[in-house]
Short mmCIF file of C-alpha atoms in Angstrom, two decimals:
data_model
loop_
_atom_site.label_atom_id
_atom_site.label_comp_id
_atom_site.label_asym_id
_atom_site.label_seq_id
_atom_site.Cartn_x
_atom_site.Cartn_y
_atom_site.Cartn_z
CA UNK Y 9 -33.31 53.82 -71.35
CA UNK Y 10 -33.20 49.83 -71.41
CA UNK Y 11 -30.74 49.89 -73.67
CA UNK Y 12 -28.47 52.00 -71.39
CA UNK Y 13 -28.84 49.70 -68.43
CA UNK Y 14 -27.53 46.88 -70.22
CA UNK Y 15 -24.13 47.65 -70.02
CA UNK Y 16 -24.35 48.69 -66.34
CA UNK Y 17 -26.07 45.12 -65.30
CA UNK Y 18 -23.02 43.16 -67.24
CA UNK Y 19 -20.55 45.11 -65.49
CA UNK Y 20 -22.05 44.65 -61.97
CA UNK Y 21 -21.90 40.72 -63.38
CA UNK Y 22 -18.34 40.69 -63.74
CA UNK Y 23 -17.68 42.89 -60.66
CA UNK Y 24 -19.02 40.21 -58.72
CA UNK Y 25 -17.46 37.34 -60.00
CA UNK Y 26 -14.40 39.04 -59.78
CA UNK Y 27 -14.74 39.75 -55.96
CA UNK Y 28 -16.69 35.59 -55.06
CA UNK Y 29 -13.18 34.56 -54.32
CA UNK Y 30 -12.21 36.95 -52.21
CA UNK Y 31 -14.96 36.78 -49.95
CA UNK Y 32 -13.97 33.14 -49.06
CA UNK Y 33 -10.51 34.51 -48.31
CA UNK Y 34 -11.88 36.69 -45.63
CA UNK Y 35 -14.32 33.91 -44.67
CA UNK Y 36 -12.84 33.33 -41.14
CA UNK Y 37 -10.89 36.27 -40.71
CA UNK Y 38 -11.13 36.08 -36.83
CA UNK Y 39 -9.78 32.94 -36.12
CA UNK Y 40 -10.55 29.19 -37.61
CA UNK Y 41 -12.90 27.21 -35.90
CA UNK Y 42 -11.43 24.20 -33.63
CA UNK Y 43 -10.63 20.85 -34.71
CA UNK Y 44 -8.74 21.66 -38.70
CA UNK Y 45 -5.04 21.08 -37.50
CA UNK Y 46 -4.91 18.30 -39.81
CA UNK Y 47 -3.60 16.19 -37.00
CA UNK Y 48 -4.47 12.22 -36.66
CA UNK Y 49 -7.43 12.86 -34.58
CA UNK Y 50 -9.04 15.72 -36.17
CA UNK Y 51 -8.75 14.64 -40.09
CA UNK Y 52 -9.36 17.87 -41.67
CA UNK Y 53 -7.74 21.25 -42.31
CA UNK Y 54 -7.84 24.15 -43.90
CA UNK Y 55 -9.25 23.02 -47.72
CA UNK Y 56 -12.49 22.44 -46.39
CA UNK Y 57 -13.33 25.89 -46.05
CA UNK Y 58 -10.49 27.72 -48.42
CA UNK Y 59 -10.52 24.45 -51.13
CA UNK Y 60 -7.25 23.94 -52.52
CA UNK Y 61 -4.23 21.42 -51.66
CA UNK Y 62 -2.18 21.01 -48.54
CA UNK Y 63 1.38 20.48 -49.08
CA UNK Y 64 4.05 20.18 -45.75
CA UNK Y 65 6.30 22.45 -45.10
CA UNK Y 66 9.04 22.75 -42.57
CA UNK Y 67 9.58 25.39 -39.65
CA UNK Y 68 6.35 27.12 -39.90
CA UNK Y 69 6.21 25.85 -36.38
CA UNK Y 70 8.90 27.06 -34.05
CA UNK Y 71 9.88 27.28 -29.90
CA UNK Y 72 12.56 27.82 -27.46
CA UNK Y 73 12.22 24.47 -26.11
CA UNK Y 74 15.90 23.80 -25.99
CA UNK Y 75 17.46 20.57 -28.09
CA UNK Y 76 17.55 18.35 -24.82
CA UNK Y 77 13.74 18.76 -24.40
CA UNK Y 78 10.98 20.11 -22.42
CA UNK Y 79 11.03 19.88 -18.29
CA UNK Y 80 7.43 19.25 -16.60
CA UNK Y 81 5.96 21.99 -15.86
CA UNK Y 82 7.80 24.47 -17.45
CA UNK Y 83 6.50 27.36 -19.94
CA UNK Y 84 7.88 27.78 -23.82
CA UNK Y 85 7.04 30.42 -25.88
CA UNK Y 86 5.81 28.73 -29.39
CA UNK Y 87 5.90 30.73 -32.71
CA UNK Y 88 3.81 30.27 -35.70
CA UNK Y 89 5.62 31.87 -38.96
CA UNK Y 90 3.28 32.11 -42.46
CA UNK Y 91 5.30 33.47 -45.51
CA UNK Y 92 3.68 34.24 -48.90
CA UNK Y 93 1.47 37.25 -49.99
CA UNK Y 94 -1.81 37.88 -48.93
CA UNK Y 95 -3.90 37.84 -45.80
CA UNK Y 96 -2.86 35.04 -43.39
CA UNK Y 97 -4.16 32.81 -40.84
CA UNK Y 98 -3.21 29.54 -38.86
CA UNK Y 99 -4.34 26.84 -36.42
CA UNK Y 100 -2.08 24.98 -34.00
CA UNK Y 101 -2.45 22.36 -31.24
CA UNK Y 102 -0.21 19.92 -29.44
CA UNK Y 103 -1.93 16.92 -28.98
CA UNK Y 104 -1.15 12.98 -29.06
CA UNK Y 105 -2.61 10.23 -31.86
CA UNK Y 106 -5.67 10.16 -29.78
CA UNK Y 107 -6.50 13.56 -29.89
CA UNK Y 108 -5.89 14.73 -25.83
CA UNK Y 109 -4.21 18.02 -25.54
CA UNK Y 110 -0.57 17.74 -23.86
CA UNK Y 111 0.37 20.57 -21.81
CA UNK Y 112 -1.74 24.20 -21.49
CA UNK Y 113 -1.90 26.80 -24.26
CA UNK Y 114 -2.21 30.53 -23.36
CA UNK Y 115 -2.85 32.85 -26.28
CA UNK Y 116 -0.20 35.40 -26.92
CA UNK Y 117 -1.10 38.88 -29.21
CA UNK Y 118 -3.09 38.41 -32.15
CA UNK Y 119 -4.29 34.75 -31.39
CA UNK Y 120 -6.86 33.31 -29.20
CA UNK Y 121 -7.80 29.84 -27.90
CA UNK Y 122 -10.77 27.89 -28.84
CA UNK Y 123 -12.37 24.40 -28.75
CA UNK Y 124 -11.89 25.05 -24.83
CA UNK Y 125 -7.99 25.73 -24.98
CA UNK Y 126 -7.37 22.83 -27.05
CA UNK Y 127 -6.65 24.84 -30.31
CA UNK Y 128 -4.79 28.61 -30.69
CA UNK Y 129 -5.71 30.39 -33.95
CA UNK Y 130 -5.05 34.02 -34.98
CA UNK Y 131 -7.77 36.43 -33.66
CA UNK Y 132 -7.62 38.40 -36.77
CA UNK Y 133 -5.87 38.21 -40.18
CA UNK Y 134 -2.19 39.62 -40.94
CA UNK Y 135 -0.65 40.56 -44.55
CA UNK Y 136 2.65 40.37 -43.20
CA UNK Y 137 4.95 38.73 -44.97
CA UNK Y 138 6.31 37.15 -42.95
CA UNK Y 139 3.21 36.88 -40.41
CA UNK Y 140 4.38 35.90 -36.80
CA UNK Y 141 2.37 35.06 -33.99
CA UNK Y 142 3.62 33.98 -30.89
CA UNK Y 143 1.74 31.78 -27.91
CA UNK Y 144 3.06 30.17 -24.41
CA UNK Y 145 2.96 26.44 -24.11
CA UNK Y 146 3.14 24.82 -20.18
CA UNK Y 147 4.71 21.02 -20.96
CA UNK Y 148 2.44 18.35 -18.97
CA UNK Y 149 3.78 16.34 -16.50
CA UNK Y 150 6.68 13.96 -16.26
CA UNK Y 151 6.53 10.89 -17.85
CA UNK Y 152 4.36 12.28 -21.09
CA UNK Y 153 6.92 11.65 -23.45
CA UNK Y 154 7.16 13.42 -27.00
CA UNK Y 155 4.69 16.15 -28.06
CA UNK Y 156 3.64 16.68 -31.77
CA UNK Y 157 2.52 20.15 -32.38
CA UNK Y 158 -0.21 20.11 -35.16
CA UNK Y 159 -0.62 22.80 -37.58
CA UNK Y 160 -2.48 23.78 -40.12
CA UNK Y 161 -2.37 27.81 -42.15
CA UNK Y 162 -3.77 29.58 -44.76
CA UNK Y 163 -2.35 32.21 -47.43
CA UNK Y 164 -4.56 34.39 -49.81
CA UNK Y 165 -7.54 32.00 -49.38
CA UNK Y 166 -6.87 29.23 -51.59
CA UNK Y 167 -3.52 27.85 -50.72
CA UNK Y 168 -3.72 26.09 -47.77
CA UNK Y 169 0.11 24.70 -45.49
CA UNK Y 170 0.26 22.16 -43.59
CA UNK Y 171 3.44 21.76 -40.58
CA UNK Y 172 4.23 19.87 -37.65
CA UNK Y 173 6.83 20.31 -34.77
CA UNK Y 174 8.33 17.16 -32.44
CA UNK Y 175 8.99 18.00 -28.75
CA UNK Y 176 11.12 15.69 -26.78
CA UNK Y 177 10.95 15.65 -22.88
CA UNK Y 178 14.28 15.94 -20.67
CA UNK Y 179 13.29 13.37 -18.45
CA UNK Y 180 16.19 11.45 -16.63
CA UNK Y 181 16.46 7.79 -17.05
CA UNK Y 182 14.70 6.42 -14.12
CA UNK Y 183 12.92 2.93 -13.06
CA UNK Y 184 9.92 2.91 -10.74
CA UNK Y 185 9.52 -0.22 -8.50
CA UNK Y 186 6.16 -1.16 -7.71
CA UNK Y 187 4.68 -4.29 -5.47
CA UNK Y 188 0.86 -4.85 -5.08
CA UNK Y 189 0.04 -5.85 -2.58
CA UNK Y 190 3.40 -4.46 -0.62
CA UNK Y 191 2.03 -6.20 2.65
CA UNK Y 192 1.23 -9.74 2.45
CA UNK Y 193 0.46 -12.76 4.67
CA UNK Y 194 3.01 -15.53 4.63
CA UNK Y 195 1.91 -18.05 2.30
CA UNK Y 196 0.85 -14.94 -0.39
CA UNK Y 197 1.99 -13.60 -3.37
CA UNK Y 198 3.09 -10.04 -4.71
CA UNK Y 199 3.08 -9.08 -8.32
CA UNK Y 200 5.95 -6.77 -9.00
CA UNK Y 201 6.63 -4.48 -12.03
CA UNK Y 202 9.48 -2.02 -13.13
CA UNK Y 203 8.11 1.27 -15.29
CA UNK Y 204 10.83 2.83 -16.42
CA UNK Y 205 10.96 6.59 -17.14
CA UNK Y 206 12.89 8.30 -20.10
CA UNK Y 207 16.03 6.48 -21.69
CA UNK Y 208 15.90 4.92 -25.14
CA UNK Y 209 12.72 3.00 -25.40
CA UNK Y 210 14.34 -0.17 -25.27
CA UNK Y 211 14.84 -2.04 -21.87
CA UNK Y 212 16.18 -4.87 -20.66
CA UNK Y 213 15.08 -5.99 -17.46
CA UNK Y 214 16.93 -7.45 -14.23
CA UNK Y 215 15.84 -8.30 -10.92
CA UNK Y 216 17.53 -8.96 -7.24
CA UNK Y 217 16.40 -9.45 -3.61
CA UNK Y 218 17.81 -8.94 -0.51
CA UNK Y 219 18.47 -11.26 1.38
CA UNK Y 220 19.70 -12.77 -1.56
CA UNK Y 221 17.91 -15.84 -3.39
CA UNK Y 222 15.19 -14.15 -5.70
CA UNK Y 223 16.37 -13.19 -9.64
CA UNK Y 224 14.08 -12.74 -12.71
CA UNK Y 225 14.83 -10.88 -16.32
CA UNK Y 226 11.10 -10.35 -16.42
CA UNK Y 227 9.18 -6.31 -16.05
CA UNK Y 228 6.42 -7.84 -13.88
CA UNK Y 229 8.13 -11.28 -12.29
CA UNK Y 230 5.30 -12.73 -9.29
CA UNK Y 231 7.28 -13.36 -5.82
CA UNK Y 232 5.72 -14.79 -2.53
CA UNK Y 233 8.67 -14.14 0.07
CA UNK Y 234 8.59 -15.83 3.21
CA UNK Y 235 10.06 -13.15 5.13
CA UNK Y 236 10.38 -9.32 4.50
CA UNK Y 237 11.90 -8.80 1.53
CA UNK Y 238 13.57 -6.05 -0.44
CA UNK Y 239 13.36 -6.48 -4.27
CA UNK Y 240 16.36 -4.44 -6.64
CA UNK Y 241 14.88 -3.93 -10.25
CA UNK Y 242 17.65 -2.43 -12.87
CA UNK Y 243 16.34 -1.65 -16.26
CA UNK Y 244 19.14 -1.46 -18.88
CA UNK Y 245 18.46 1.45 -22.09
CA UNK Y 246 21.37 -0.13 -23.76
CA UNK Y 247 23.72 2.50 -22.53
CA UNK Y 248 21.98 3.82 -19.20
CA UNK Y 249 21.41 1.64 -16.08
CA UNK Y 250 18.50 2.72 -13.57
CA UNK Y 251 17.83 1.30 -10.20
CA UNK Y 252 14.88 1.40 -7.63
CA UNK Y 253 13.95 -0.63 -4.87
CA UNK Y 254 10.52 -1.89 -3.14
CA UNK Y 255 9.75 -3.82 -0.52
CA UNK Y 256 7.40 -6.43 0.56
CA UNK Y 257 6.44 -6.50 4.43
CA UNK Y 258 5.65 -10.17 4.60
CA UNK Y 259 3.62 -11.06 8.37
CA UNK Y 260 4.14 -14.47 9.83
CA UNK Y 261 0.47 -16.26 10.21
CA UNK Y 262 -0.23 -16.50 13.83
CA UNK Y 263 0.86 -19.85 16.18
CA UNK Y 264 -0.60 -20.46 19.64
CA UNK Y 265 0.14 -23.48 22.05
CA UNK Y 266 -2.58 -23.78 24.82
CA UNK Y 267 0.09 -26.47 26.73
CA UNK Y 268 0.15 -30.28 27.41
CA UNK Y 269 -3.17 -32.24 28.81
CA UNK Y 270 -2.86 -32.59 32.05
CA UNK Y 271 -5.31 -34.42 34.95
CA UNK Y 272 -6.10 -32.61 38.14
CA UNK Y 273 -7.75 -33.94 41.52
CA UNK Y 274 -11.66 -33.22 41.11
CA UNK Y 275 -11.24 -31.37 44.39
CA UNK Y 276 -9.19 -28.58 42.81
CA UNK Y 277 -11.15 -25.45 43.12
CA UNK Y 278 -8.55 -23.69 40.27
CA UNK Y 279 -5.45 -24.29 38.18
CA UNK Y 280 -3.29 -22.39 36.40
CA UNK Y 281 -2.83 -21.76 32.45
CA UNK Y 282 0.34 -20.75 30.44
CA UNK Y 283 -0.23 -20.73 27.05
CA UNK Y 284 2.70 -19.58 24.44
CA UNK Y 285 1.18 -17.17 21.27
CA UNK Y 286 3.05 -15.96 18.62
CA UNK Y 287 2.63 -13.06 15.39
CA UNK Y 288 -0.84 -12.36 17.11
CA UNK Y 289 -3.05 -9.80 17.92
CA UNK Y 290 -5.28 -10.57 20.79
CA UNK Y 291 -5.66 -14.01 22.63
CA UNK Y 292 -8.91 -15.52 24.03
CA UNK Y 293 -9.12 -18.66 26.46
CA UNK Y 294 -12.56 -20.53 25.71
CA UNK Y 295 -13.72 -23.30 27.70
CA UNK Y 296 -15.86 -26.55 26.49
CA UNK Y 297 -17.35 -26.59 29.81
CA UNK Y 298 -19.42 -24.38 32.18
CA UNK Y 299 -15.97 -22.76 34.43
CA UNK Y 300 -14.67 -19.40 34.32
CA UNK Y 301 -11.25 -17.84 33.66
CA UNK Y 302 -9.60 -15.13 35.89
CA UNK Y 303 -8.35 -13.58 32.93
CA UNK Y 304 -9.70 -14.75 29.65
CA UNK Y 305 -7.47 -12.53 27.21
CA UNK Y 306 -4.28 -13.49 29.03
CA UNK Y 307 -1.96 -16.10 27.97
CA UNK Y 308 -1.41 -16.92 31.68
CA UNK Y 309 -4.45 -17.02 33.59
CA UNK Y 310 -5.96 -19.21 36.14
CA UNK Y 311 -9.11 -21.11 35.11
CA UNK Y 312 -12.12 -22.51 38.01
CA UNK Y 313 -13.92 -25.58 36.97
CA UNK Y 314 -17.09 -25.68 37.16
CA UNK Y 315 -19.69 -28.55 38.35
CA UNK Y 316 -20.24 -29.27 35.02
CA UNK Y 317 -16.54 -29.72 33.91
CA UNK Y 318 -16.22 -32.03 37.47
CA UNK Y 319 -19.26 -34.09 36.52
CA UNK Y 320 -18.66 -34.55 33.08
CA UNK Y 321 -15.04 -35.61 34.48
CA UNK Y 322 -13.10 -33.51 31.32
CA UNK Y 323 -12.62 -30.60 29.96
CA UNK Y 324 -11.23 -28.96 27.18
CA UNK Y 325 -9.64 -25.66 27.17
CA UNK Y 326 -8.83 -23.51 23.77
CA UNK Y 327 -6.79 -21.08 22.80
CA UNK Y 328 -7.27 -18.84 19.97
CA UNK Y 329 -4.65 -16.43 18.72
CA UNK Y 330 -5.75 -13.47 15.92
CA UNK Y 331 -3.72 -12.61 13.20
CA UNK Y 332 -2.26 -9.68 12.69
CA UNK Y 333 -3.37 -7.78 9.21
CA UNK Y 334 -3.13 -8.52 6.95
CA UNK Y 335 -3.66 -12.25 7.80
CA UNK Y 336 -6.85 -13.22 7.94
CA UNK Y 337 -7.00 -16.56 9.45
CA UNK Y 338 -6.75 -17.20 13.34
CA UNK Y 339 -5.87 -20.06 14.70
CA UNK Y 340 -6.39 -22.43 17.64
CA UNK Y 341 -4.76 -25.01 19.98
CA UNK Y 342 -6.75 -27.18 22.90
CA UNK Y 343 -5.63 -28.13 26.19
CA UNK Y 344 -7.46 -31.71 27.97
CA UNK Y 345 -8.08 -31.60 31.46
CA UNK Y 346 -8.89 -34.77 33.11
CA UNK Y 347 -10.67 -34.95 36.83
CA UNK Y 348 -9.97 -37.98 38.70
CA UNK Y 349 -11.39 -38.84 42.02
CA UNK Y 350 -7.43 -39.02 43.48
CA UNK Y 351 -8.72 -42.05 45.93
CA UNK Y 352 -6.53 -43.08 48.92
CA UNK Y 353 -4.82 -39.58 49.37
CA UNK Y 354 -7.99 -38.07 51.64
CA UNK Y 355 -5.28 -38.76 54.50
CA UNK Y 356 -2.23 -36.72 52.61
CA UNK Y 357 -4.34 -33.85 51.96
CA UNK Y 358 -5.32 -33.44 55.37
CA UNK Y 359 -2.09 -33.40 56.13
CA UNK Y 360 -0.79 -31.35 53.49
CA UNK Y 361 -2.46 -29.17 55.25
CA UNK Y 362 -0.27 -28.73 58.04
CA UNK Y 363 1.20 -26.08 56.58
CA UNK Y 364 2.15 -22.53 57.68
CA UNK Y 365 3.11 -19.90 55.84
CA UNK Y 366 4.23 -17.19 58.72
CA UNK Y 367 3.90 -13.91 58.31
CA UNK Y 368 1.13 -13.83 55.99
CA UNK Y 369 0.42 -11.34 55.09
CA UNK Y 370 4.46 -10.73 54.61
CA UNK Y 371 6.73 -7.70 52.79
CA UNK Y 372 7.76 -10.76 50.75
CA UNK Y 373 9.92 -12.62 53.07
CA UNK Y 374 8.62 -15.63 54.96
CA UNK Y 375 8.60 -19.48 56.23
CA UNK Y 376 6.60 -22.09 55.18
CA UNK Y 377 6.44 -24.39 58.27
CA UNK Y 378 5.69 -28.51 57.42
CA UNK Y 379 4.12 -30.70 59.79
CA UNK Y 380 2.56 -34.51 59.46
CA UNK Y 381 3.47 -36.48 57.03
CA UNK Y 382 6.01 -34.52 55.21
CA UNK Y 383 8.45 -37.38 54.37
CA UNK Y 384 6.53 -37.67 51.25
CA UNK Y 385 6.61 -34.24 49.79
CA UNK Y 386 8.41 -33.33 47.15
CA UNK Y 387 8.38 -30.02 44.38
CA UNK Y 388 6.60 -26.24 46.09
CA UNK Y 389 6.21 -23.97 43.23
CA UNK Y 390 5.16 -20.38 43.87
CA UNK Y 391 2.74 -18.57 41.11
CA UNK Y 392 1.28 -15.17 40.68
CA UNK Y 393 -2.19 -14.47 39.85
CA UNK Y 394 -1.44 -14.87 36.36
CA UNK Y 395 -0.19 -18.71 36.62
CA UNK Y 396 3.11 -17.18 36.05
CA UNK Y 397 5.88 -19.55 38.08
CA UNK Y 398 7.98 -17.16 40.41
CA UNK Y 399 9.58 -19.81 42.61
CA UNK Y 400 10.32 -23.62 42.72
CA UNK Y 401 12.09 -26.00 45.16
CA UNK Y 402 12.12 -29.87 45.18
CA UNK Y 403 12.37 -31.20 49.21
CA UNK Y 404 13.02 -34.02 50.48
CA UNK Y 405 11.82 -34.76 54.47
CA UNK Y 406 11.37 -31.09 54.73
CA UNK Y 407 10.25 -29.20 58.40
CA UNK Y 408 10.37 -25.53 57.11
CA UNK Y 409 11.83 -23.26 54.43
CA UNK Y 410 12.43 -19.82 54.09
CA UNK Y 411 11.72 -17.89 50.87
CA UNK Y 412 12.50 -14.73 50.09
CA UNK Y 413 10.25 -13.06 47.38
CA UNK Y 414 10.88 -9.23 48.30
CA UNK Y 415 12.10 -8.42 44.65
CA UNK Y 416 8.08 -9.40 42.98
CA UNK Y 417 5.42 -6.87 42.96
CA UNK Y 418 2.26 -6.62 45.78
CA UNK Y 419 -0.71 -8.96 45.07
CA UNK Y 420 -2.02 -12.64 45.31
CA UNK Y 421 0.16 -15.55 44.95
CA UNK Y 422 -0.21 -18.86 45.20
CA UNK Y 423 1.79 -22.11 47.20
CA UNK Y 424 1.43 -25.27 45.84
CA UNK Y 425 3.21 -28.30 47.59
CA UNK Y 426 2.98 -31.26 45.55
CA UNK Y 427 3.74 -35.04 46.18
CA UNK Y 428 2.93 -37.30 43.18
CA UNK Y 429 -0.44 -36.76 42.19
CA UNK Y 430 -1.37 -35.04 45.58
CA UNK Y 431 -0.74 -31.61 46.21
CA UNK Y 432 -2.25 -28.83 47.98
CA UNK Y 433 -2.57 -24.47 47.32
CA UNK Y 434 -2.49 -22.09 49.86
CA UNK Y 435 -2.66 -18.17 49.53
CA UNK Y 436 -0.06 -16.17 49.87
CA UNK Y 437 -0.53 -12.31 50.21
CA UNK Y 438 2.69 -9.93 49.44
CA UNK Y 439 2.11 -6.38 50.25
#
């Protein structure tokens, strides 16, 4: 009986020895695992698992991506093609040196996507000769550039192909004009650049301005325009020409003039202010002293000293003009008032006021009447309640003068008759 199992045991030996290699063919018959394309990034493929070599071939990688290239966005039907006898299998993924997936794969029949859609492989073997297997492809977005498709397949376990297919993109030749910052304060700079899209891969670069005076043949040239300023890049491919334009807003730092010193009669009660502001955002009138301004955010107002400003016998009045972004910096201009005691014209005063302004109220029209020592008097100017001058006159030996002011708006204005360094304000009231 021993004997007789003897020769049964020896051929169950060869049996299996005979069959070991063909359980490694069928060792991944539903699909490879991810990452053996044999592409740059993933540095292995099939002879890992089947053993063998891995010679190139051409074509086993196919599409209808037409000849000019691959549009954004657009989905390609990609074929995989195996020839030779046996069972069959393949792995395939588009992907740049650094590994990252271009595009989106969607698994077509017989395949299926793994390594999270990074990698299509067949979902179960084929002994067609030729096997086919076909898969859709969505191209990434503009700008990507060429796409290798990686590829790695398997025929009767131990031989083991390795093919690759180039995708161009039909991008048109195109610059893009950049400035950061695009809005700058006079005084800053902008750093341009030029990225162009498509074309050869070789570029020459050429800048322009308008108006006119800026030029540079470099991609990323520094400006600091002292006005707004539009900036023409044109890249050169060596056959095409591309243009684009971008412009830098450039704002003007803010200027404010408070006026000239001047030196009032310590009996004033008020004056007026006219200040002149320019490329600002808001104004403020701030005093050194302890008076008050009718209108503090107005470049014309009408400031009221206060005992302190009178005692001290000066005051100095500033005004502060805010940029507008994106300037940062405000700035600020100062305005001396002097108070002097005006001695010896006590008697003028009084006489100044012998003055009558009839009607007043008035619709606008009216007479100012003179009386006492009016031989003297000289300039009447007229100002709203804003210091704003609406009306001025210089007399000589005047008795009375009529002024019409119908055309100005209802409110509070102010008559000031003025001889040398003497003068006197009345109120006027326009309804």
């Amino acid at each position: 009986m021993k004997k007789a199992l003897l020769p049964i045991l020896s051929i169950l030996a060869i049996i299996l020895f005979s069959v070991a290699p063909f359980s490694n063919v069928v060792a991944y018959p539903g699909g490879a695992p991810a990452g053996y394309t044999g592409s740059p990034a993933d540095g292995q493929n099939c002879i890992s698992c089947h053993g063998g070599s891995a010679p190139t071939v051409n074509d086993w990688i196919t599409s209808n991506i037409p000849s000019s290239g691959y549009v954004a966005g657009t989905a390609y039907t990609i074929t995989v093609t195996v020839t030779g006898s046996g069972r069959k299998g393949f792995e395939v993924s588009p992907q740049n040196t650094g590994g990252t997936l271009l595009g989106t794969l969607t698994a077509g029949s017989g395949n299926k996507l793994v390594g999270g859609g990074k990698y299509v492989t067949q979902s179960s073997g084929n002994n067609s000769n030729p096997a086919t297997w076909n898969f859709t492809w969505t191209a990434p977005v503009a700008g990507t550039g060429p796409v290798t498709f990686y590829g790695a397949f398997t025929v009767n376990e131990p031989t083991t192909k390795l093919s690759t297919m180039v995708v161009s993109e039909n991008a048109p030749f195109m610059v893009q004009a950049t400035a950061n910052p695009s809005a700058i304060c006079s005084g800053q700079t902008s750093q341009l650049n030029a990225v162009p899209i498509g074309g050869s891969g070789s570029y020459s670069y050429s800048w322009t301005s308008i108006p006119a005076g800026f030029t540079s043949t470099s991609q990323n040239p520094v400006v600091q325009p002292t006005q707004t300023t539009q900036y023409v890049s044109s890249v050169n491919d060596g056959t095409l020409t591309a243009l684009d334009t971008v412009e830098v807003t450039v704002t003007q730092t803010p200027m404010s003039f408070a006026g000239n010193d001047t030196t009032y009669c310590i009996t004033i009660s008020q004056f007026p202010l006219a200040g002149t502001a320019s490329y600002y955002s808001i104004v403020l009138w701030t005093t050194s002293g302890d008076g008050t301004f009718s209108n503090a955010s107005s470049l014309s107002t009408n400031y009221f000293p206060g005992p302190g400003d009178k005692s001290t016998g000066s005051v100095d009045l500033t005004l502060t003009a805010s940029p507008l972004s994106p300037c940062a910096n405000s700035t600020s201009s100062a305005k001396h008032i002097t108070f002097d005691p005006c001695s010896g014209i006590q008697q003028l005063q009084d006489d100044l006021h012998h003055i009558i302004i009839s009607p007043n109220p008035s619709k606008g029209k009216f007479s100012l009447i003179f009386s006492g020592q009016v031989t003297e008097l000289k300039d009447i100017v007229i100002s709203n309640a804003e210091g704003k001058t609406v009306y001025t006159k210089s007399l000589s030996n005047p008795v009375s003068l009529d002024i019409d002011l119908s055309g100005y708006p209802a409110g509070i204005y102010f008559v000031r008759v003025q001889s040398g360094s003497a003068f006197m304000v009345q109120k006027l009231v326009i309804q």
